[in-house]
Short mmCIF file of C-alpha atoms in Angstrom, two decimals:
data_model
loop_
_atom_site.label_atom_id
_atom_site.label_comp_id
_atom_site.label_asym_id
_atom_site.label_seq_id
_atom_site.Cartn_x
_atom_site.Cartn_y
_atom_site.Cartn_z
CA UNK A 244 0.00 0.00 0.00
CA UNK A 245 1.35 3.39 -0.96
CA UNK A 246 1.57 5.71 1.99
CA UNK A 247 -0.54 8.82 1.38
CA UNK A 248 1.21 12.16 1.65
CA UNK A 249 0.58 14.19 4.80
CA UNK A 250 -2.53 16.35 5.02
CA UNK A 251 -2.12 20.01 4.24
CA UNK A 252 -2.74 22.41 7.11
CA UNK A 253 -4.78 25.32 5.78
CA UNK A 254 -5.32 27.20 9.02
CA UNK A 255 -4.03 26.95 12.58
CA UNK A 256 -4.97 28.93 15.68
CA UNK A 257 -4.93 28.80 19.47
CA UNK A 258 -8.52 28.29 20.62
CA UNK A 259 -8.12 27.88 24.38
CA UNK A 260 -5.41 28.59 26.92
CA UNK A 261 -4.92 28.35 30.67
CA UNK A 262 -1.90 28.66 32.95
CA UNK A 263 -0.70 25.14 32.00
CA UNK A 264 -2.51 24.16 28.83
CA UNK A 265 -2.75 25.49 25.29
CA UNK A 266 -5.09 24.08 22.63
CA UNK A 267 -4.42 24.55 18.93
CA UNK A 268 -7.05 23.98 16.25
CA UNK A 269 -5.93 22.94 12.77
CA UNK A 270 -7.95 22.83 9.56
CA UNK A 271 -6.60 19.85 7.61
CA UNK A 272 -7.10 18.60 4.08
CA UNK A 273 -6.11 14.99 3.51
CA UNK A 274 -4.53 13.92 0.23
CA UNK A 275 -7.87 12.44 -0.90
CA UNK A 276 -9.60 15.80 -0.42
CA UNK A 277 -11.29 14.96 2.91
CA UNK A 278 -11.33 17.88 5.33
CA UNK A 279 -11.21 17.75 9.12
CA UNK A 280 -10.64 20.16 11.98
CA UNK A 281 -8.41 18.58 14.63
CA UNK A 282 -7.57 20.06 18.00
CA UNK A 283 -4.36 19.25 19.76
CA UNK A 284 -2.85 19.98 23.14
CA UNK A 285 0.44 21.82 22.85
CA UNK A 286 2.91 20.56 25.43
CA UNK A 287 6.37 21.97 25.99
CA UNK A 288 8.67 21.30 23.04
CA UNK A 289 11.41 20.03 25.34
CA UNK A 290 9.26 17.16 26.60
CA UNK A 291 9.55 15.26 29.85
CA UNK A 292 11.62 12.49 31.40
CA UNK A 293 10.62 9.42 33.36
CA UNK A 294 13.44 7.81 35.35
CA UNK A 295 13.88 4.20 36.43
CA UNK A 296 16.45 4.29 39.26
CA UNK A 297 18.14 0.89 39.57
CA UNK A 298 19.06 0.24 43.21
CA UNK A 299 20.51 -3.22 42.58
CA UNK A 300 20.21 -5.97 39.95
CA UNK A 301 16.76 -6.91 41.15
CA UNK A 302 15.30 -3.69 42.54
CA UNK A 303 14.13 -0.35 41.16
CA UNK A 304 12.81 2.66 43.06
CA UNK A 305 9.26 3.90 42.58
CA UNK A 306 7.44 6.75 44.27
CA UNK A 307 3.93 7.13 45.54
CA UNK A 308 2.56 10.64 45.24
CA UNK A 309 -0.67 12.57 45.01
CA UNK A 310 -1.70 13.07 41.39
CA UNK A 311 -3.79 16.11 40.57
CA UNK A 312 -5.29 14.56 37.42
CA UNK A 313 -6.76 11.40 38.91
CA UNK A 314 -7.00 13.03 42.39
CA UNK A 315 -5.57 10.06 44.23
CA UNK A 316 -2.18 8.69 45.30
CA UNK A 317 -0.44 6.80 42.49
CA UNK A 318 2.60 4.57 42.36
CA UNK A 319 4.94 5.30 39.47
CA UNK A 320 8.44 6.34 38.52
CA UNK A 321 9.93 9.79 39.15
CA UNK A 322 9.27 12.16 36.29
CA UNK A 323 9.19 15.78 35.33
CA UNK A 324 9.62 18.33 32.60
CA UNK A 325 12.96 18.96 30.96
CA UNK A 326 14.18 22.44 31.95
CA UNK A 327 15.65 24.87 29.46
CA UNK A 328 19.20 23.95 28.51
CA UNK A 329 18.97 20.42 29.94
CA UNK A 330 19.54 17.21 28.03
CA UNK A 331 17.13 14.35 28.83
CA UNK A 332 19.94 12.69 30.83
CA UNK A 333 20.54 15.85 32.89
CA UNK A 334 16.83 16.24 33.58
CA UNK A 335 16.65 12.57 34.61
CA UNK A 336 19.58 13.02 37.00
CA UNK A 337 17.96 16.09 38.59
CA UNK A 338 14.58 14.39 38.99
CA UNK A 339 16.27 11.33 40.47
CA UNK A 340 18.04 13.44 43.11
CA UNK A 341 14.91 15.48 43.87
CA UNK A 342 12.42 12.62 44.04
CA UNK A 343 14.32 9.60 45.40
CA UNK A 344 17.52 11.14 46.81
CA UNK A 345 20.02 9.43 44.51
CA UNK A 346 22.39 10.57 41.82
CA UNK A 347 23.40 8.16 39.03
CA UNK A 348 26.69 7.73 37.19
CA UNK A 349 25.07 5.98 34.24
CA UNK A 350 21.99 7.29 32.44
CA UNK A 351 20.58 5.66 29.30
CA UNK A 352 17.55 6.71 27.26
CA UNK A 353 15.60 3.51 26.51
CA UNK A 354 12.90 5.06 24.31
CA UNK A 355 11.10 8.33 23.73
CA UNK A 356 7.36 7.78 23.82
CA UNK A 357 4.34 9.86 22.92
CA UNK A 358 1.33 9.93 25.25
CA UNK A 359 -1.58 10.35 22.87
CA UNK A 360 -0.24 11.19 19.40
CA UNK A 361 -3.78 11.70 18.10
CA UNK A 362 -4.31 14.87 20.13
CA UNK A 363 -1.16 15.72 22.13
CA UNK A 364 2.32 16.84 21.11
CA UNK A 365 3.74 15.47 24.37
CA UNK A 366 6.70 13.09 24.46
CA UNK A 367 8.55 11.50 27.38
CA UNK A 368 12.07 10.13 27.40
CA UNK A 369 12.24 6.93 29.44
CA UNK A 370 15.66 6.90 31.12
CA UNK A 371 17.26 4.12 33.14
CA UNK A 372 19.56 5.36 35.93
CA UNK A 373 22.29 2.98 37.10
CA UNK A 374 25.30 3.11 39.42
CA UNK A 375 23.46 5.20 42.01
CA UNK A 376 24.98 7.23 44.85
CA UNK A 377 23.22 8.99 47.70
CA UNK A 378 22.63 12.62 46.76
CA UNK A 379 19.46 14.49 47.53
CA UNK A 380 18.31 17.75 45.95
CA UNK A 381 15.43 20.01 46.92
CA UNK A 382 12.37 19.60 44.71
CA UNK A 383 9.11 21.51 44.66
CA UNK A 384 6.93 18.73 46.04
CA UNK A 385 4.21 19.88 48.45
CA UNK A 386 4.78 16.90 50.77
CA UNK A 387 7.45 14.20 51.17
CA UNK A 388 7.22 11.46 48.56
CA UNK A 389 6.92 7.87 49.67
CA UNK A 390 9.76 5.87 48.09
CA UNK A 391 8.76 2.31 47.22
CA UNK A 392 11.49 -0.18 46.21
CA UNK A 393 10.06 -2.69 43.75
CA UNK A 394 11.44 -6.04 42.59
CA UNK A 395 11.75 -6.33 38.82
CA UNK A 396 10.39 -9.88 38.93
CA UNK A 397 7.20 -8.74 40.67
CA UNK A 398 5.54 -7.19 37.64
CA UNK A 399 2.30 -9.13 38.07
CA UNK A 400 1.90 -7.77 41.60
CA UNK A 401 2.45 -4.26 40.25
CA UNK A 402 -0.21 -4.78 37.56
CA UNK A 403 -2.63 -5.96 40.21
CA UNK A 404 -2.25 -2.84 42.36
CA UNK A 405 -5.11 -0.41 41.98
CA UNK A 406 -2.84 2.57 42.61
CA UNK A 407 -0.42 1.71 39.80
CA UNK A 408 -2.16 2.74 36.59
CA UNK A 409 0.25 4.89 34.65
CA UNK A 410 0.95 3.32 31.25
CA UNK A 411 4.35 5.02 30.94
CA UNK A 412 5.52 3.62 34.29
CA UNK A 413 4.35 0.09 33.50
CA UNK A 414 6.08 0.26 30.12
CA UNK A 415 9.25 1.64 31.74
CA UNK A 416 9.30 -1.26 34.21
CA UNK A 417 9.14 -3.80 31.37
CA UNK A 418 11.73 -1.98 29.25
CA UNK A 419 14.10 -1.73 32.24
CA UNK A 420 13.65 -5.44 32.93
CA UNK A 421 14.51 -6.32 29.31
CA UNK A 422 17.47 -3.91 29.29
CA UNK A 423 18.93 -5.33 32.52
CA UNK A 424 18.50 -8.93 31.37
CA UNK A 425 20.57 -8.31 28.22
CA UNK B 103 5.72 5.45 56.41
CA UNK B 104 2.16 6.49 57.15
CA UNK B 105 0.30 7.50 54.06
CA UNK B 106 -0.88 11.11 54.33
CA UNK B 107 -4.56 11.75 53.87
CA UNK B 108 -5.66 13.25 50.55
CA UNK B 109 -5.46 17.00 50.05
CA UNK B 110 -8.64 18.97 50.57
CA UNK B 111 -10.05 20.71 47.50
CA UNK B 112 -11.13 24.19 48.54
CA UNK B 113 -12.17 25.51 45.15
CA UNK B 114 -12.66 24.07 41.68
CA UNK B 115 -13.52 25.79 38.40
CA UNK B 116 -13.30 25.39 34.62
CA UNK B 117 -10.67 27.84 33.39
CA UNK B 118 -10.44 26.99 29.69
CA UNK B 119 -12.55 25.10 27.21
CA UNK B 120 -12.52 24.28 23.52
CA UNK B 121 -14.52 21.91 21.33
CA UNK B 122 -12.52 18.89 22.57
CA UNK B 123 -10.77 19.95 25.75
CA UNK B 124 -11.79 21.22 29.16
CA UNK B 125 -9.36 22.41 31.83
CA UNK B 126 -10.27 22.45 35.52
CA UNK B 127 -8.32 24.38 38.13
CA UNK B 128 -8.31 23.13 41.72
CA UNK B 129 -7.10 24.89 44.86
CA UNK B 130 -5.65 22.16 47.07
CA UNK B 131 -4.47 22.07 50.67
CA UNK B 132 -2.24 19.13 51.53
CA UNK B 133 -2.50 17.47 54.94
CA UNK B 134 0.68 19.30 56.05
CA UNK B 135 -0.88 22.67 55.27
CA UNK B 136 0.93 23.24 51.94
CA UNK B 137 -1.26 24.87 49.31
CA UNK B 138 -1.10 24.42 45.54
CA UNK B 139 -3.25 25.22 42.54
CA UNK B 140 -3.27 22.29 40.10
CA UNK B 141 -4.82 22.28 36.67
CA UNK B 142 -6.09 19.11 35.09
CA UNK B 143 -7.47 18.12 31.71
CA UNK B 144 -10.95 16.66 32.00
CA UNK B 145 -11.38 13.74 29.62
CA UNK B 146 -14.60 11.83 29.10
CA UNK B 147 -15.58 9.82 32.15
CA UNK B 148 -16.16 6.69 30.06
CA UNK B 149 -12.54 6.57 28.93
CA UNK B 150 -11.10 4.94 25.84
CA UNK B 151 -10.12 1.50 24.60
CA UNK B 152 -7.01 0.28 22.82
CA UNK B 153 -7.39 -3.08 21.08
CA UNK B 154 -4.76 -5.71 20.28
CA UNK B 155 -6.30 -7.89 17.54
CA UNK B 156 -4.63 -11.32 17.56
CA UNK B 157 -4.55 -12.71 14.01
CA UNK B 158 -2.74 -15.91 14.95
CA UNK B 159 -0.50 -17.16 17.78
CA UNK B 160 2.41 -15.10 16.53
CA UNK B 161 0.83 -12.08 14.83
CA UNK B 162 -1.16 -9.03 15.91
CA UNK B 163 -2.65 -6.28 13.75
CA UNK B 164 -1.47 -2.70 14.00
CA UNK B 165 -2.55 0.35 12.04
CA UNK B 166 -0.66 3.25 10.60
CA UNK B 167 -2.59 6.49 10.60
CA UNK B 168 -2.15 10.24 10.57
CA UNK B 169 -2.05 11.62 14.10
CA UNK B 170 -3.20 15.19 14.61
CA UNK B 171 -1.16 15.65 17.81
CA UNK B 172 2.28 14.79 16.51
CA UNK B 173 1.26 15.70 12.92
CA UNK B 174 2.80 12.64 11.35
CA UNK B 175 1.85 9.04 10.50
CA UNK B 176 2.18 6.74 13.52
CA UNK B 177 2.08 2.98 13.93
CA UNK B 178 -0.05 1.80 16.84
CA UNK B 179 -3.04 -0.27 17.84
CA UNK B 180 -6.66 0.61 17.01
CA UNK B 181 -8.24 2.78 19.65
CA UNK B 182 -11.09 5.13 20.34
CA UNK B 183 -13.47 6.54 22.89
CA UNK B 184 -16.08 4.41 24.59
CA UNK B 185 -19.53 5.50 23.40
CA UNK B 186 -22.46 6.01 25.75
CA UNK B 187 -23.92 2.70 26.90
CA UNK B 188 -20.94 0.62 25.72
CA UNK B 189 -18.81 -1.62 27.89
CA UNK B 190 -15.05 -1.54 27.21
CA UNK B 191 -15.39 -4.90 25.45
CA UNK B 192 -18.18 -3.61 23.18
CA UNK B 193 -16.19 -0.49 22.31
CA UNK B 194 -13.14 -2.66 21.56
CA UNK B 195 -15.20 -4.89 19.25
CA UNK B 196 -16.56 -1.86 17.38
CA UNK B 197 -13.14 -0.25 16.98
CA UNK B 198 -11.71 -3.56 15.81
CA UNK B 199 -14.37 -3.89 13.08
CA UNK B 200 -14.04 -0.23 12.05
CA UNK B 201 -10.26 -0.01 12.00
CA UNK B 202 -8.97 -3.44 10.94
CA UNK B 203 -12.10 -5.14 9.54
CA UNK B 204 -12.37 -7.97 12.06
CA UNK B 205 -14.80 -8.95 14.75
CA UNK B 206 -13.63 -11.00 17.74
CA UNK B 207 -15.37 -13.74 19.72
CA UNK B 208 -13.10 -13.30 22.74
CA UNK B 209 -12.31 -9.93 24.33
CA UNK B 210 -10.28 -9.58 27.51
CA UNK B 211 -9.32 -6.38 29.36
CA UNK B 212 -5.63 -6.74 30.27
CA UNK B 213 -5.29 -3.50 32.24
CA UNK B 214 -6.80 -0.05 32.52
CA UNK B 215 -4.07 2.57 32.34
CA UNK B 216 -3.90 6.29 32.96
CA UNK B 217 -2.03 8.53 30.53
CA UNK B 218 -0.66 11.26 32.77
CA UNK B 219 -2.27 10.98 36.20
CA UNK B 220 -0.56 14.19 37.32
CA UNK B 221 -2.66 16.39 35.05
CA UNK B 222 -5.18 14.26 33.12
CA UNK B 223 -8.24 12.27 34.17
CA UNK B 224 -7.91 10.07 31.07
CA UNK B 225 -7.84 6.29 31.27
CA UNK B 226 -7.60 3.63 28.55
CA UNK B 227 -8.67 0.00 28.76
CA UNK B 228 -6.17 -2.23 26.98
CA UNK B 229 -8.19 -5.08 25.43
CA UNK B 230 -6.89 -8.18 23.68
CA UNK B 231 -9.17 -9.45 20.90
CA UNK B 232 -8.93 -13.16 20.01
CA UNK B 233 -10.78 -15.63 17.81
CA UNK B 234 -11.22 -13.09 14.98
CA UNK B 235 -13.66 -13.28 12.06
CA UNK B 236 -13.86 -11.02 9.02
CA UNK B 237 -16.40 -8.29 9.66
CA UNK B 238 -15.90 -4.67 8.65
CA UNK B 239 -17.83 -1.67 9.93
CA UNK B 240 -17.83 1.91 8.70
CA UNK B 241 -15.70 4.24 10.82
CA UNK B 242 -15.21 7.99 10.61
CA UNK B 243 -11.62 7.92 9.37
CA UNK B 244 -10.79 10.59 6.79
CA UNK B 245 -8.71 8.15 4.71
CA UNK B 246 -8.18 4.35 4.60
CA UNK B 247 -5.97 3.08 7.41
CA UNK B 248 -2.91 1.03 6.56
CA UNK B 249 -3.14 -2.31 8.38
CA UNK B 250 0.25 -3.63 9.49
CA UNK B 251 0.51 -7.23 10.77
CA UNK B 252 3.28 -7.44 13.37
CA UNK B 253 5.04 -10.47 14.83
CA UNK B 254 4.94 -10.61 18.63
CA UNK B 255 8.56 -11.71 18.73
CA UNK B 256 9.70 -8.63 16.79
CA UNK B 257 9.38 -6.16 19.63
CA UNK B 258 12.91 -4.80 19.21
CA UNK B 259 12.21 -3.93 15.59
CA UNK B 260 9.05 -2.12 16.70
CA UNK B 261 10.99 -0.14 19.31
CA UNK B 262 13.52 0.85 16.66
CA UNK B 263 10.90 2.30 14.29
CA UNK B 264 10.71 6.07 14.41
CA UNK B 265 6.99 6.03 13.63
CA UNK B 266 6.08 3.81 16.59
CA UNK B 267 6.22 6.05 19.64
CA UNK B 268 2.96 5.60 21.51
CA UNK B 269 3.65 4.35 25.04
CA UNK B 270 0.21 2.72 25.33
CA UNK B 271 0.73 0.70 22.15
CA UNK B 272 4.20 -0.47 23.16
CA UNK B 273 2.89 -1.49 26.58
CA UNK B 274 -0.08 -3.26 24.97
CA UNK B 275 2.27 -5.25 22.74
CA UNK B 276 4.27 -6.45 25.76
CA UNK B 277 1.15 -7.23 27.82
CA UNK B 278 -0.36 -9.18 24.90
CA UNK B 279 2.86 -11.15 24.49
CA UNK B 280 2.87 -12.06 28.19
CA UNK B 281 -0.82 -12.94 28.13
CA UNK B 282 -0.49 -15.21 25.10
CA UNK B 283 2.57 -16.98 26.49
CA UNK B 284 0.69 -17.97 29.64
#
């Protein structure tokens, strides 16, 4: 099957904006002449990082924190936006120090993933952090985070937990497991 | 460590809205007295489904379609919103017929995942569809979707593709592989 060429964008404008969010509306014409208006959420162009801190061969560090979207406590990996001038590895190191109190001598990007490519620009670099050393940094968390060591071979137990729902964190756990087994 | 009690929500209001998106702002007070204002994106309460259609023991069906968020063609699994009155399984069956032209006699929810629990309410049910039969249904796609059969044991090749970035789809592939191996 021949891949169609990309739709043309005839018009683009910001249709809603808040402190955190910006929505862009685009008038598209597909190569077959079909027209659609698609909205998309504009996230920061630098993207975000999600870090898997590897404590030892069998154990990674997760955090349990209050999430303002689902309005409940969720178990997942440390994450945050990439600041201006930072590489994904530098952002991952900073988040690791701020959220679990460890630095890392070895940082590897496993994959950059999109969240919902149909209507978001957002992408997250999944970074594995190895060769840890104790080094805390002050974050902007409203309350102390609960640090939860998790065994890599206990994925089924993680899946079964009602407070562990984040797709990115579950994927990161599986990618880290594969990476460490190689 | 004792789990803190949930923050109190003192005030909540819609601060931005477009055709597709709605942003809610919440004034929170954490149990230690810290105050924050968090915005969150309100997605439909029924959520979405992502379907892994299993063609045979070794092969699943993916689609390649234009994504309005990243503005490029992306490889991923069929997905869509749950319509009013539908169960996740019914929505998965409908999406499967509309997007790859197959019905399924066996539908199993593997996990319900959140996208970004920090600032979105969104959740997606990952459904595996087995025992397929040919049955197409009309969808609302602007152009024909490219259907891409993918071998379950070729995960590394999928990871290496630049047009396969969606975290949910990569997770779904790994969950389906585990499920089918059991």
